[in-house]
Amino acid sequence: MASNATKPVCPPPMKATSNGAFQGDSPLDFAVPLLILQICLVLVLTRSLAYLLKPLKQPRVIAEIIGGILLGPSALGRNKTFLNAVFPKRSLTVLDTLANIGLIFFLFLVGLEMDPKSLAKTGKRILSISLAGITVPFALGIGTSFVLKSTISKEVDGLPFFIFMGVAFSITAFPVLARILAELKLLTTDVGKMAMSAAAVDDVTAWILLALAVALSGSGHSPLVALWVLFCGCGFVAGAILIMRPLFAWMAKSTQEGEPVGETYICATLGAVLAAGFVTDAIGIHALFGAFVLGVLVPKEGPLGAALVEKVEDLVSGLFLPLYFASSGLKTNVATIQGAQSWGLLVLVIFTACFGKLVGVISVSRACKLPWRESFTLGVLMNSKGLVELIVLNIGKDRKVLNDQTFAIMVLMALFTTFITTPIVMVIYKPSKRASLTEADYKNRTIESIDASSPLRILACFHSTKNIPTMINLIEASRGSGRPEGLCVYALHLTELSERSSAILMVHKARRNGLPFWNKGRIGSDQIVVAFETLEQLSHVSIRPMTSISALSSMHEDICASAMSKKAAIIILPFHKHQRVDGALETTRAEFRWVNHRVLQNAPCSVGILVDRSLGGASQVSARDVSSSITVIFFGGRDDREALAYAVRMAEHPGINLAVIHIKMQLESGGDIAVIEMNEGSDTESCLLDEKTLSEFEKQIPENPSLKYEERLLRNSGEIVAVVQEFSRCSLFVVGRMPTGGAQQALNGRSDCPELGPIGSLLVSPDLSTTASVLVVQQYYNQTPSDLAVFSEDSDSK
C-alpha cells in the first residue's frame, strides 16, 4: 500500500491544438501553439544576438549557441516559472524531434558541400596538415579524458567516452570555418583554400571516428554488437554508393542546364534522405549519418545540387538549426561548473584543445615550408569548432557518454575556441599588409598615363549572366589593334555572401591552376565559362577569372583590393539598372548602386560604370563582325580626358568608328547681356592638358579615317540635349563623370544618378530616346570625390 501512495503520476500527453482562450484553454498547454511560441522566442533572441555580434565579425553560430545557453538553466531557465511555462519537460520531446529533423537535413547539406573528387585530389601537404590537426588533438583529448574520468566523469563508460572526447578535441567545423573565412575575405587566398581543404578531410575523418564512438556507446551487452553495427554501417555506405549514386547521376543528367529541376526529383531525394536516416538509426549509428552519406553522393555539377540547396537551406538554417541550439542550451547548465576543480578542468580542456590543434598544424605546416604567419593562422582557423562539435556533444549526452558537468565544460570550450578565431586571425594575418607592399609598384592607375604600346589591365566586374554579352563586347572593343599582350582582363564575378552557407559550395570549384574560380555550381555559370573561354581563344585576349564572395556592405573592398593586386588601370562596373524589353531601364538590385558608390570613392585606379543597352546585340560578337560607332562628349577635365583616352584605345580596333564632340559652353545670363564662361571651374593646367589631348587626337585623324572630330559652341542645356540626340544612333557613348567647362551649370538638376554625373544622367534619362550603351568614366585622383561623399552620407542617414 505504501508503494501505491508514492507511485509517481505522469502528466497527460499534450494535445496538438487548443479550442482558444475564450473557451478557457491556455495555449501554453497545447503542443502546436507552445511550439510556435518557442520558435518565435528562439528566432528573436538568436537574431538579436547575431546583430549585436556582427561588428565583431562573428559567425551566426556563436549567437545561436549563446542564445541556446541563455534560454536554458544557465540563465533564463533558472526562473522555474519561465522554464515550466515556456519549456516544460513534456514539450521537449516535440522540440527535440523537430530540431533533429532539421539536423538531419543540415547534415545532408553538409554532405552536399563535400566534394569527393576534390578530396581525392588533395595534395600530400594538405593531407599531412589535416592528419596532424586530427591526430595530435585526438591524442591529447584522450589524455585529458583520463583526467576527467578520474574526477567528474567516474560513472561513464570508458572506451566510448575516450573516443567521444578525442573527436570533440580534434574536429574542425567545416561550415563555420567557411563562414569565418568569407567574413575575413580569406576564402580565395592561399591560406583560406588550404584551411578549407584540410577542414574537409578533417570533417570526413571525424564523422568516421564519431560513427565508431556511437557504435561502441550502444553496445551495452557484448562487443560483438559493436562489430555488427560497424559492419552494417559499412554495408549501408556500400549499398548507397551502388544504388543511390547512379540514381542521383541519372536525375542530374535528366535535367538540362538552365531548366528547373522536376518536383518529383526533389521530393524523391528528400524522401531518400529521411529513409537513409531511418536505416542508419535502426542500425544503431545515428540518423544524421545516413543523411550525410546521401549528401556526399549527390553530383556537385549540374542543377540538381543547387536546386536541393535552394529548396532546403533557408528553412533548415533559418528555422530548424536555431531550435537545435535551443534544445542543446536546455541541456547545458553552466552552474554545474563549481569550485576550483571544475574551473581548473575547464581551463585544462580549453588549453589542451587549442594547444593540440596549434602544435599539430603548425609543426607540419613549417615542415612543408610555410611561413610562420601563415602556419599560425592556419592552426587558429583549424581550431574553430562551433556547430559540428555541438552535434558531437549532444550525441554523446543523449547516449549518456557525457554527464551534465562534462557536457557544460565541452560546450564552453567549443564556444571559446570558435569565438577567438576571428579576432586572432584579424590581428596576425591581414592581407592588406601584403597589398601595401605592392602599392609602390602600382603606377599605371589611369588609361591616360599608359603608353600606347603598353598592355591595358582591366578589372571587369559582373553580377549575373545579364551583364555578360555587353561586357564581352566591350572587352572585344578594348583590345584595340589586337597586338599580343595588348589587353589583360580580370573578370570578377561578384557573388553576394548571405547568411546561407550555400555560397560556400563554390569553395570546391577552384581551378587546378591555382587561380580563383568560377562558380560552376550555380545556374547560368556554364554559359559564363563558355563565353569568356570563347573570347579568349578567338580574340587572343588574356582572360583571368576571379570570384568575389562578400556581403554587399563590403563588396567594394574586394573590388578595390583585386584592382590593387592586379594593378588594373580601370575597373568596369555594371550599372544597377537593367534594360527591359520595351527599352526602359529598371532597378533590379538597388544595393548594387551603393557598391558602385563606394568603389568610386575608394578605387585605387580609374572607374567606368557601364549602362547596358545591349552593346553589339544580345550575344557575343566575333572580332571580324565588330562594327560599332563610339561617341565621346568632351567638355573638359580629367574625367573627360580619361574617357577620351579609353575611346582612342578602342578606336584602334578595325571595326570601330570614333566621333569626338568637343562642346564649348557660352552660358546665358539672366539679362540681355551674355557672359561667356569658357571652361569655368577648370584651372589653367587642366585647360592646357585638355588642349594638348585634343590636339594629339586631331593629328591622328588624317591617318585614320575612322576618327572624327567636331567642335560645338552651345548656350544652354536644351542645345546640349539636341547635340546628344543628334548622335544617339551610335553604339556607345563614352563620357566623363564630372566634366568641367560649364557642363554642370548648364545641366544643373539633371544629375539624378550622382555616380553617373550630369552627362551620364542625361544619357540614361527616359526623356532621351537612344539605344546606345553608356560608359561613364572617372579618372583616378588621389582624393575622394566630394559630391559622392556628401551623397552617401545623406543616403545612409535616411
mmCIF file of N, CA, C and O in Angstrom, residues 450-517:
data_model
loop_
_atom_site.group_PDB
_atom_site.id
_atom_site.type_symbol
_atom_site.label_atom_id
_atom_site.label_comp_id
_atom_site.label_asym_id
_atom_site.label_seq_id
_atom_site.Cartn_x
_atom_site.Cartn_y
_atom_site.Cartn_z
ATOM 1 N N ILE A 450 48.987 55.483 -69.496
ATOM 2 C CA ILE A 450 49.596 54.308 -70.102
ATOM 3 C C ILE A 450 50.071 54.624 -71.511
ATOM 4 O O ILE A 450 49.329 55.217 -72.310
ATOM 5 N N ASP A 451 51.282 54.218 -71.813
ATOM 6 C CA ASP A 451 51.803 54.375 -73.161
ATOM 7 C C ASP A 451 51.017 53.500 -74.134
ATOM 8 O O ASP A 451 50.536 52.429 -73.772
ATOM 9 N N ALA A 452 50.873 53.941 -75.355
ATOM 10 C CA ALA A 452 50.070 53.217 -76.350
ATOM 11 C C ALA A 452 50.587 51.805 -76.608
ATOM 12 O O ALA A 452 49.821 50.914 -76.993
ATOM 13 N N SER A 453 51.871 51.594 -76.380
ATOM 14 C CA SER A 453 52.440 50.270 -76.618
ATOM 15 C C SER A 453 52.383 49.369 -75.389
ATOM 16 O O SER A 453 52.730 48.192 -75.470
ATOM 17 N N SER A 454 51.940 49.905 -74.255
ATOM 18 C CA SER A 454 51.886 49.119 -73.019
ATOM 19 C C SER A 454 50.554 48.380 -72.931
ATOM 20 O O SER A 454 49.533 48.839 -73.460
ATOM 21 N N PRO A 455 50.544 47.228 -72.255
ATOM 22 C CA PRO A 455 49.288 46.479 -72.116
ATOM 23 C C PRO A 455 48.309 47.205 -71.202
ATOM 24 O O PRO A 455 48.712 47.913 -70.271
ATOM 25 N N LEU A 456 47.041 47.042 -71.487
ATOM 26 C CA LEU A 456 45.980 47.641 -70.684
ATOM 27 C C LEU A 456 45.391 46.565 -69.780
ATOM 28 O O LEU A 456 44.984 45.504 -70.247
ATOM 29 N N ARG A 457 45.343 46.832 -68.469
ATOM 30 C CA ARG A 457 44.775 45.892 -67.495
ATOM 31 C C ARG A 457 43.406 46.394 -67.056
ATOM 32 O O ARG A 457 43.288 47.515 -66.550
ATOM 33 N N ILE A 458 42.397 45.560 -67.275
ATOM 34 C CA ILE A 458 41.014 45.924 -66.936
ATOM 35 C C ILE A 458 40.470 44.923 -65.924
ATOM 36 O O ILE A 458 40.629 43.710 -66.093
ATOM 37 N N LEU A 459 39.827 45.435 -64.874
ATOM 38 C CA LEU A 459 39.079 44.585 -63.945
ATOM 39 C C LEU A 459 37.608 44.731 -64.295
ATOM 40 O O LEU A 459 36.982 45.748 -63.990
ATOM 41 N N ALA A 460 37.050 43.723 -64.980
ATOM 42 C CA ALA A 460 35.655 43.761 -65.424
ATOM 43 C C ALA A 460 34.794 42.997 -64.427
ATOM 44 O O ALA A 460 34.977 41.797 -64.230
ATOM 45 N N CYS A 461 33.858 43.681 -63.788
ATOM 46 C CA CYS A 461 33.004 43.075 -62.767
ATOM 47 C C CYS A 461 31.627 42.780 -63.343
ATOM 48 O O CYS A 461 31.115 43.527 -64.176
ATOM 49 N N PHE A 462 31.021 41.703 -62.881
ATOM 50 C CA PHE A 462 29.657 41.375 -63.308
ATOM 51 C C PHE A 462 28.945 40.633 -62.190
ATOM 52 O O PHE A 462 29.544 39.950 -61.371
ATOM 53 N N HIS A 463 27.612 40.815 -62.159
ATOM 54 C CA HIS A 463 26.787 40.197 -61.123
ATOM 55 C C HIS A 463 26.125 38.919 -61.604
ATOM 56 O O HIS A 463 25.972 37.969 -60.851
ATOM 57 N N SER A 464 25.672 38.932 -62.866
ATOM 58 C CA SER A 464 24.886 37.807 -63.373
ATOM 59 C C SER A 464 25.133 37.663 -64.868
ATOM 60 O O SER A 464 25.884 38.433 -65.482
ATOM 61 N N THR A 465 24.475 36.679 -65.458
ATOM 62 C CA THR A 465 24.635 36.431 -66.894
ATOM 63 C C THR A 465 24.089 37.585 -67.732
ATOM 64 O O THR A 465 24.464 37.722 -68.896
ATOM 65 N N LYS A 466 23.210 38.424 -67.173
ATOM 66 C CA LYS A 466 22.682 39.558 -67.931
ATOM 67 C C LYS A 466 23.786 40.536 -68.328
ATOM 68 O O LYS A 466 23.687 41.219 -69.344
ATOM 69 N N ASN A 467 24.821 40.624 -67.499
ATOM 70 C CA ASN A 467 25.899 41.575 -67.776
ATOM 71 C C ASN A 467 26.897 41.053 -68.800
ATOM 72 O O ASN A 467 27.722 41.836 -69.293
ATOM 73 N N ILE A 468 26.853 39.759 -69.128
ATOM 74 C CA ILE A 468 27.938 39.130 -69.876
ATOM 75 C C ILE A 468 28.051 39.606 -71.331
ATOM 76 O O ILE A 468 29.136 40.004 -71.771
ATOM 77 N N PRO A 469 26.974 39.577 -72.171
ATOM 78 C CA PRO A 469 27.162 39.927 -73.594
ATOM 79 C C PRO A 469 27.771 41.311 -73.807
ATOM 80 O O PRO A 469 28.742 41.460 -74.556
ATOM 81 N N THR A 470 27.208 42.328 -73.155
ATOM 82 C CA THR A 470 27.736 43.675 -73.323
ATOM 83 C C THR A 470 29.140 43.799 -72.776
ATOM 84 O O THR A 470 30.003 44.452 -73.374
ATOM 85 N N MET A 471 29.407 43.151 -71.626
ATOM 86 C CA MET A 471 30.746 43.214 -71.040
ATOM 87 C C MET A 471 31.775 42.591 -71.974
ATOM 88 O O MET A 471 32.872 43.120 -72.168
ATOM 89 N N ILE A 472 31.410 41.455 -72.585
ATOM 90 C CA ILE A 472 32.343 40.780 -73.500
ATOM 91 C C ILE A 472 32.558 41.620 -74.755
ATOM 92 O O ILE A 472 33.689 41.733 -75.254
ATOM 93 N N ASN A 473 31.507 42.210 -75.280
ATOM 94 C CA ASN A 473 31.658 43.050 -76.468
ATOM 95 C C ASN A 473 32.485 44.300 -76.168
ATOM 96 O O ASN A 473 33.232 44.781 -77.028
ATOM 97 N N LEU A 474 32.368 44.828 -74.952
ATOM 98 C CA LEU A 474 33.207 45.955 -74.563
ATOM 99 C C LEU A 474 34.669 45.523 -74.468
ATOM 100 O O LEU A 474 35.580 46.254 -74.878
ATOM 101 N N ILE A 475 34.907 44.330 -73.937
ATOM 102 C CA ILE A 475 36.275 43.804 -73.850
ATOM 103 C C ILE A 475 36.858 43.598 -75.248
ATOM 104 O O ILE A 475 38.014 43.923 -75.518
ATOM 105 N N GLU A 476 36.031 43.060 -76.154
ATOM 106 C CA GLU A 476 36.486 42.859 -77.538
ATOM 107 C C GLU A 476 36.874 44.192 -78.171
ATOM 108 O O GLU A 476 37.897 44.303 -78.850
ATOM 109 N N ALA A 477 36.065 45.215 -77.906
ATOM 110 C CA ALA A 477 36.384 46.532 -78.461
ATOM 111 C C ALA A 477 37.639 47.107 -77.817
ATOM 112 O O ALA A 477 38.406 47.835 -78.463
ATOM 113 N N SER A 478 37.875 46.774 -76.544
ATOM 114 C CA SER A 478 39.003 47.352 -75.803
ATOM 115 C C SER A 478 40.349 46.770 -76.217
ATOM 116 O O SER A 478 41.389 47.311 -75.834
ATOM 117 N N ARG A 479 40.333 45.693 -76.988
ATOM 118 C CA ARG A 479 41.618 45.078 -77.351
ATOM 119 C C ARG A 479 42.339 45.875 -78.427
ATOM 120 O O ARG A 479 43.499 45.596 -78.750
ATOM 121 N N GLY A 480 41.684 46.887 -78.983
ATOM 122 C CA GLY A 480 42.349 47.779 -79.917
ATOM 123 C C GLY A 480 42.825 47.066 -81.162
ATOM 124 O O GLY A 480 42.078 46.340 -81.825
ATOM 125 N N SER A 481 44.114 47.244 -81.479
ATOM 126 C CA SER A 481 44.658 46.688 -82.715
ATOM 127 C C SER A 481 44.899 45.188 -82.620
ATOM 128 O O SER A 481 45.254 44.564 -83.615
ATOM 129 N N GLY A 482 44.730 44.610 -81.439
ATOM 130 C CA GLY A 482 44.895 43.167 -81.288
ATOM 131 C C GLY A 482 46.331 42.727 -81.186
ATOM 132 O O GLY A 482 46.647 41.552 -81.415
ATOM 133 N N ARG A 483 47.242 43.636 -80.827
ATOM 134 C CA ARG A 483 48.641 43.246 -80.701
ATOM 135 C C ARG A 483 48.808 42.291 -79.513
ATOM 136 O O ARG A 483 48.055 42.372 -78.545
ATOM 137 N N PRO A 484 49.790 41.394 -79.557
ATOM 138 C CA PRO A 484 49.989 40.430 -78.468
ATOM 139 C C PRO A 484 50.198 41.149 -77.136
ATOM 140 O O PRO A 484 50.887 42.157 -77.061
ATOM 141 N N GLU A 485 49.603 40.596 -76.113
ATOM 142 C CA GLU A 485 49.711 41.142 -74.757
ATOM 143 C C GLU A 485 49.224 42.586 -74.678
ATOM 144 O O GLU A 485 49.650 43.345 -73.804
ATOM 145 N N GLY A 486 48.337 42.947 -75.590
ATOM 146 C CA GLY A 486 47.843 44.319 -75.563
ATOM 147 C C GLY A 486 46.770 44.553 -74.523
ATOM 148 O O GLY A 486 46.563 45.684 -74.097
ATOM 149 N N LEU A 487 46.072 43.501 -74.125
ATOM 150 C CA LEU A 487 44.970 43.639 -73.181
ATOM 151 C C LEU A 487 44.950 42.452 -72.238
ATOM 152 O O LEU A 487 45.040 41.297 -72.669
ATOM 153 N N CYS A 488 44.842 42.720 -70.962
ATOM 154 C CA CYS A 488 44.700 41.674 -69.946
ATOM 155 C C CYS A 488 43.469 42.001 -69.113
ATOM 156 O O CYS A 488 43.380 43.081 -68.516
ATOM 157 N N VAL A 489 42.509 41.094 -69.112
ATOM 158 C CA VAL A 489 41.239 41.320 -68.432
ATOM 159 C C VAL A 489 41.105 40.366 -67.259
ATOM 160 O O VAL A 489 41.304 39.158 -67.399
ATOM 161 N N TYR A 490 40.766 40.915 -66.106
ATOM 162 C CA TYR A 490 40.447 40.110 -64.920
ATOM 163 C C TYR A 490 38.933 40.184 -64.743
ATOM 164 O O TYR A 490 38.384 41.243 -64.414
ATOM 165 N N ALA A 491 38.258 39.062 -65.011
ATOM 166 C CA ALA A 491 36.793 39.009 -64.940
ATOM 167 C C ALA A 491 36.392 38.601 -63.529
ATOM 168 O O ALA A 491 36.595 37.460 -63.113
ATOM 169 N N LEU A 492 35.830 39.552 -62.793
ATOM 170 C CA LEU A 492 35.499 39.334 -61.379
ATOM 171 C C LEU A 492 34.002 39.102 -61.229
ATOM 172 O O LEU A 492 33.197 40.000 -61.472
ATOM 173 N N HIS A 493 33.631 37.869 -60.838
ATOM 174 C CA HIS A 493 32.231 37.523 -60.606
ATOM 175 C C HIS A 493 31.866 37.930 -59.183
ATOM 176 O O HIS A 493 32.374 37.366 -58.213
ATOM 177 N N LEU A 494 30.998 38.925 -59.058
ATOM 178 C CA LEU A 494 30.590 39.436 -57.747
ATOM 179 C C LEU A 494 29.448 38.595 -57.217
ATOM 180 O O LEU A 494 28.348 38.590 -57.757
ATOM 181 N N THR A 495 29.707 37.861 -56.135
ATOM 182 C CA THR A 495 28.716 36.968 -55.532
ATOM 183 C C THR A 495 28.413 37.445 -54.123
ATOM 184 O O THR A 495 29.327 37.614 -53.310
ATOM 185 N N GLU A 496 27.146 37.661 -53.852
ATOM 186 C CA GLU A 496 26.753 38.133 -52.525
ATOM 187 C C GLU A 496 26.858 37.010 -51.505
ATOM 188 O O GLU A 496 26.394 35.890 -51.728
ATOM 189 N N LEU A 497 27.479 37.309 -50.385
ATOM 190 C CA LEU A 497 27.559 36.365 -49.271
ATOM 191 C C LEU A 497 26.411 36.660 -48.321
ATOM 192 O O LEU A 497 26.404 37.665 -47.628
ATOM 193 N N SER A 498 25.418 35.778 -48.309
ATOM 194 C CA SER A 498 24.300 35.935 -47.401
ATOM 195 C C SER A 498 24.540 35.046 -46.191
ATOM 196 O O SER A 498 25.602 34.472 -46.009
ATOM 197 N N GLU A 499 23.535 34.924 -45.346
ATOM 198 C CA GLU A 499 23.637 34.032 -44.198
ATOM 199 C C GLU A 499 23.514 32.577 -44.615
ATOM 200 O O GLU A 499 23.646 31.681 -43.799
ATOM 201 N N ARG A 500 23.247 32.332 -45.902
ATOM 202 C CA ARG A 500 23.097 30.959 -46.383
ATOM 203 C C ARG A 500 24.470 30.372 -46.656
ATOM 204 O O ARG A 500 25.288 30.947 -47.329
ATOM 205 N N SER A 501 24.712 29.202 -46.137
ATOM 206 C CA SER A 501 26.017 28.575 -46.329
ATOM 207 C C SER A 501 26.193 28.035 -47.739
ATOM 208 O O SER A 501 27.267 27.588 -48.095
ATOM 209 N N SER A 502 25.144 28.053 -48.566
ATOM 210 C CA SER A 502 25.281 27.520 -49.919
ATOM 211 C C SER A 502 26.269 28.324 -50.752
ATOM 212 O O SER A 502 26.794 27.838 -51.738
ATOM 213 N N ALA A 503 26.531 29.574 -50.358
ATOM 214 C CA ALA A 503 27.540 30.345 -51.075
ATOM 215 C C ALA A 503 28.905 29.695 -50.963
ATOM 216 O O ALA A 503 29.789 29.916 -51.782
ATOM 217 N N ILE A 504 29.087 28.841 -49.966
ATOM 218 C CA ILE A 504 30.371 28.206 -49.738
ATOM 219 C C ILE A 504 30.537 26.991 -50.651
ATOM 220 O O ILE A 504 31.613 26.410 -50.735
ATOM 221 N N LEU A 505 29.497 26.579 -51.347
ATOM 222 C CA LEU A 505 29.624 25.449 -52.273
ATOM 223 C C LEU A 505 30.716 25.695 -53.307
ATOM 224 O O LEU A 505 31.372 24.765 -53.763
ATOM 225 N N MET A 506 30.924 26.943 -53.687
ATOM 226 C CA MET A 506 31.889 27.227 -54.726
ATOM 227 C C MET A 506 33.331 27.064 -54.256
ATOM 228 O O MET A 506 34.260 27.136 -55.046
ATOM 229 N N VAL A 507 33.537 26.854 -52.964
ATOM 230 C CA VAL A 507 34.895 26.657 -52.462
ATOM 231 C C VAL A 507 35.554 25.476 -53.153
ATOM 232 O O VAL A 507 36.755 25.450 -53.399
ATOM 233 N N HIS A 508 34.759 24.469 -53.498
ATOM 234 C CA HIS A 508 35.307 23.254 -54.088
ATOM 235 C C HIS A 508 35.497 23.370 -55.601
ATOM 236 O O HIS A 508 35.927 22.414 -56.234
ATOM 237 N N LYS A 509 35.159 24.521 -56.162
ATOM 238 C CA LYS A 509 35.237 24.670 -57.609
ATOM 239 C C LYS A 509 36.515 25.376 -58.041
ATOM 240 O O LYS A 509 36.590 25.944 -59.123
ATOM 241 N N ALA A 510 37.518 25.396 -57.182
ATOM 242 C CA ALA A 510 38.776 26.061 -57.520
ATOM 243 C C ALA A 510 39.421 25.399 -58.729
ATOM 244 O O ALA A 510 39.406 24.184 -58.871
ATOM 245 N N ARG A 511 39.969 26.230 -59.582
ATOM 246 C CA ARG A 511 40.620 25.703 -60.773
ATOM 247 C C ARG A 511 41.945 25.057 -60.410
ATOM 248 O O ARG A 511 42.605 25.407 -59.440
ATOM 249 N N ARG A 512 42.353 24.062 -61.192
ATOM 250 C CA ARG A 512 43.584 23.325 -60.891
ATOM 251 C C ARG A 512 44.827 24.202 -60.965
ATOM 252 O O ARG A 512 45.824 23.933 -60.304
ATOM 253 N N ASN A 513 44.761 25.249 -61.774
ATOM 254 C CA ASN A 513 45.954 26.075 -61.941
ATOM 255 C C ASN A 513 46.173 27.044 -60.790
ATOM 256 O O ASN A 513 47.083 27.861 -60.826
ATOM 257 N N GLY A 514 45.330 26.963 -59.765
ATOM 258 C CA GLY A 514 45.525 27.777 -58.586
ATOM 259 C C GLY A 514 44.895 29.147 -58.659
ATOM 260 O O GLY A 514 44.908 29.891 -57.687
ATOM 261 N N LEU A 515 44.344 29.510 -59.827
ATOM 262 C CA LEU A 515 43.685 30.799 -59.939
ATOM 263 C C LEU A 515 42.351 30.755 -59.226
ATOM 264 O O LEU A 515 41.806 29.682 -58.970
ATOM 265 N N PRO A 516 41.794 31.904 -58.883
ATOM 266 C CA PRO A 516 40.427 31.904 -58.373
ATOM 267 C C PRO A 516 39.494 31.255 -59.385
ATOM 268 O O PRO A 516 39.840 31.055 -60.541
ATOM 269 N N PHE A 517 38.284 30.974 -58.969
ATOM 270 C CA PHE A 517 37.474 30.017 -59.702
ATOM 271 C C PHE A 517 36.118 30.580 -60.092
ATOM 272 O O PHE A 517 35.626 31.524 -59.502
#
